Amino acid sequence: MSNSTALYPSVRVDGAGAGIVSEAGGLLLTRTVQASGLGAGLSAVLGPWRKPLAVHDPGKIVTDLALSLAMGGDCLADVDRLRAQPAVFGPVASDPTVSRLVRALSTAAPAKTLSAINAARAAARAHVWSLAGKQSPIHGATAGDPLIVDLDATLITAHSDKEDARPTWKKGYGFHPLCAFVDHGGAGTGEPLAVLLRPGNAGSNTATDHITVTGDALKQLPAGFRSGRKVMVRTDSAGGTQEFVHWLAAPRRNLAYSVGFPIHGALDRALPLVPAQAWARAYNSDGHERDGAWVADVTGMLDLSA
């Protein structure tokens, strides 16, 4: 380990050494924080929340919390996973210090706090995507082959009475967050852009929530990809509301979109009228036929004026 002005130590591998470092895989994450500029960015934007005589940088505390989740933690106290390995993660704030910062960030102008953190995230993402070159998800994105932003909700179980935890529609208890991810295609996975924490009883078809998450997600994309048909927003029937679709299609956004909607009403009445020869086999994303699945275009049979 050598001294450095970076948030995390500079670690090297010594083949002649005899020491063993647990959680060594976290080195990949600390180097990512450094290479992406995320650590420096968070340190800068959270500077106003650092007290004059504070020992710990608020930016590092926030990245430490993120790393603790990646290392298997599920609560603030699990930051002790990092505290036990100072050679990899450097000095880690005590639990009371972490709690004080979280309280300060969440109570004193939380909208300003989130805006600062998200600005640092967006800058780091733009930097990483620029370094990725042809491997960047926006490389070669066009109206015909757009960058896809997927929206979907999930359920998170709370095992105790957490703030805003509520009964869920699956008869569980906890939260129903709505998430936005960049689809990296078959060669990758989803890259999280934005998450809106919601109580467990939050509705699936809440247009205002879809608008909020999509707006936050677009702010995470580099300039030139926050409107226009080079970006497609894709969601299931939960996003099939007039208010959300009108928001996506507004002239100043003009986003491409693929939105599902339930089979009832006009669609339910139209399906029996589709002739047999109009149905075609459905295919999975890998190009293979999907068993028992067929598709037909019934646009002309529906009243979509609304």
mmCIF file of N, CA and C in Angstrom, residues 6 16 20 26 54 59 78 84 90 97 110 120 137 149 155 160 169-170 199 216 224 228 241 250-251 255 260:
data_model
loop_
_atom_site.group_PDB
_atom_site.id
_atom_site.type_symbol
_atom_site.label_atom_id
_atom_site.label_comp_id
_atom_site.label_asym_id
_atom_site.label_seq_id
_atom_site.Cartn_x
_atom_site.Cartn_y
_atom_site.Cartn_z
ATOM 1 N N ALA A 6 -5.963 9.831 -3.714
ATOM 2 C CA ALA A 6 -7.208 9.213 -4.153
ATOM 3 C C ALA A 6 -8.001 8.727 -2.944
ATOM 4 N N ALA A 16 6.130 -12.377 -3.941
ATOM 5 C CA ALA A 16 7.029 -12.892 -2.903
ATOM 6 C C ALA A 16 6.439 -12.736 -1.509
ATOM 7 N N ILE A 20 -2.227 -12.517 3.260
ATOM 8 C CA ILE A 20 -3.482 -12.826 2.584
ATOM 9 C C ILE A 20 -4.463 -11.694 2.852
ATOM 10 N N GLY A 26 -12.726 -6.623 -4.054
ATOM 11 C CA GLY A 26 -13.173 -5.240 -3.970
ATOM 12 C C GLY A 26 -12.214 -4.280 -4.648
ATOM 13 N N ALA A 54 -13.968 17.745 9.781
ATOM 14 C CA ALA A 54 -14.298 16.337 9.533
ATOM 15 C C ALA A 54 -13.087 15.573 9.004
ATOM 16 N N GLY A 59 -17.850 12.089 0.092
ATOM 17 C CA GLY A 59 -17.843 11.324 -1.155
ATOM 18 C C GLY A 59 -17.373 9.903 -0.945
ATOM 19 N N ASP A 78 -23.252 -2.764 7.533
ATOM 20 C CA ASP A 78 -22.402 -3.714 6.818
ATOM 21 C C ASP A 78 -21.201 -3.058 6.157
ATOM 22 N N ALA A 84 -12.629 -3.723 7.867
ATOM 23 C CA ALA A 84 -11.697 -4.776 8.276
ATOM 24 C C ALA A 84 -10.526 -4.930 7.310
ATOM 25 N N GLY A 90 -8.918 1.563 2.544
ATOM 26 C CA GLY A 90 -8.515 2.763 3.239
ATOM 27 C C GLY A 90 -9.312 2.980 4.518
ATOM 28 N N THR A 97 -20.658 8.022 12.368
ATOM 29 C CA THR A 97 -20.320 9.024 11.352
ATOM 30 C C THR A 97 -21.118 8.789 10.079
ATOM 31 N N PRO A 110 -32.923 17.510 0.623
ATOM 32 C CA PRO A 110 -32.628 16.232 -0.030
ATOM 33 C C PRO A 110 -32.659 16.303 -1.555
ATOM 34 N N ALA A 120 -22.876 13.796 -10.427
ATOM 35 C CA ALA A 120 -21.582 13.107 -10.395
ATOM 36 C C ALA A 120 -21.681 11.754 -11.087
ATOM 37 N N PRO A 137 -22.623 1.605 -25.097
ATOM 38 C CA PRO A 137 -23.991 1.338 -25.548
ATOM 39 C C PRO A 137 -24.531 2.390 -26.510
ATOM 40 N N VAL A 149 -33.814 1.977 -23.147
ATOM 41 C CA VAL A 149 -33.942 2.160 -21.704
ATOM 42 C C VAL A 149 -35.164 1.381 -21.239
ATOM 43 N N LEU A 155 -40.237 -6.116 -6.450
ATOM 44 C CA LEU A 155 -40.663 -6.121 -5.048
ATOM 45 C C LEU A 155 -39.462 -6.432 -4.161
ATOM 46 N N SER A 160 -38.896 -6.113 8.698
ATOM 47 C CA SER A 160 -39.338 -5.379 9.881
ATOM 48 C C SER A 160 -40.060 -4.124 9.388
ATOM 49 N N TRP A 169 -48.799 -6.328 -3.480
ATOM 50 C CA TRP A 169 -49.875 -7.019 -4.191
ATOM 51 C C TRP A 169 -49.657 -8.533 -4.226
ATOM 52 N N LYS A 170 -48.461 -9.001 -3.914
ATOM 53 C CA LYS A 170 -48.198 -10.441 -3.832
ATOM 54 C C LYS A 170 -48.295 -10.946 -2.399
ATOM 55 N N PRO A 199 -43.438 2.735 -1.740
ATOM 56 C CA PRO A 199 -43.987 1.787 -0.775
ATOM 57 C C PRO A 199 -44.519 0.538 -1.470
ATOM 58 N N ASP A 216 -35.479 11.057 -14.730
ATOM 59 C CA ASP A 216 -34.205 10.872 -14.023
ATOM 60 C C ASP A 216 -33.230 10.039 -14.861
ATOM 61 N N GLY A 224 -27.136 14.818 -26.034
ATOM 62 C CA GLY A 224 -27.456 14.300 -27.361
ATOM 63 C C GLY A 224 -28.274 13.031 -27.315
ATOM 64 N N GLY A 228 -35.242 12.560 -28.622
ATOM 65 C CA GLY A 228 -35.081 12.084 -29.984
ATOM 66 C C GLY A 228 -35.201 10.577 -30.112
ATOM 67 N N THR A 241 -50.223 3.824 -20.167
ATOM 68 C CA THR A 241 -51.191 4.855 -19.796
ATOM 69 C C THR A 241 -51.083 6.013 -20.782
ATOM 70 N N ALA A 250 -44.143 13.854 -26.537
ATOM 71 C CA ALA A 250 -44.174 15.317 -26.610
ATOM 72 C C ALA A 250 -43.070 15.812 -27.551
ATOM 73 N N PRO A 251 -43.344 16.830 -28.364
ATOM 74 C CA PRO A 251 -42.378 17.281 -29.378
ATOM 75 C C PRO A 251 -40.986 17.570 -28.842
ATOM 76 N N LEU A 255 -39.355 10.878 -28.041
ATOM 77 C CA LEU A 255 -38.647 9.618 -27.815
ATOM 78 C C LEU A 255 -39.339 8.476 -28.544
ATOM 79 N N GLY A 260 -46.350 -1.859 -23.658
ATOM 80 C CA GLY A 260 -47.380 -2.885 -23.692
ATOM 81 C C GLY A 260 -48.684 -2.376 -23.093
#
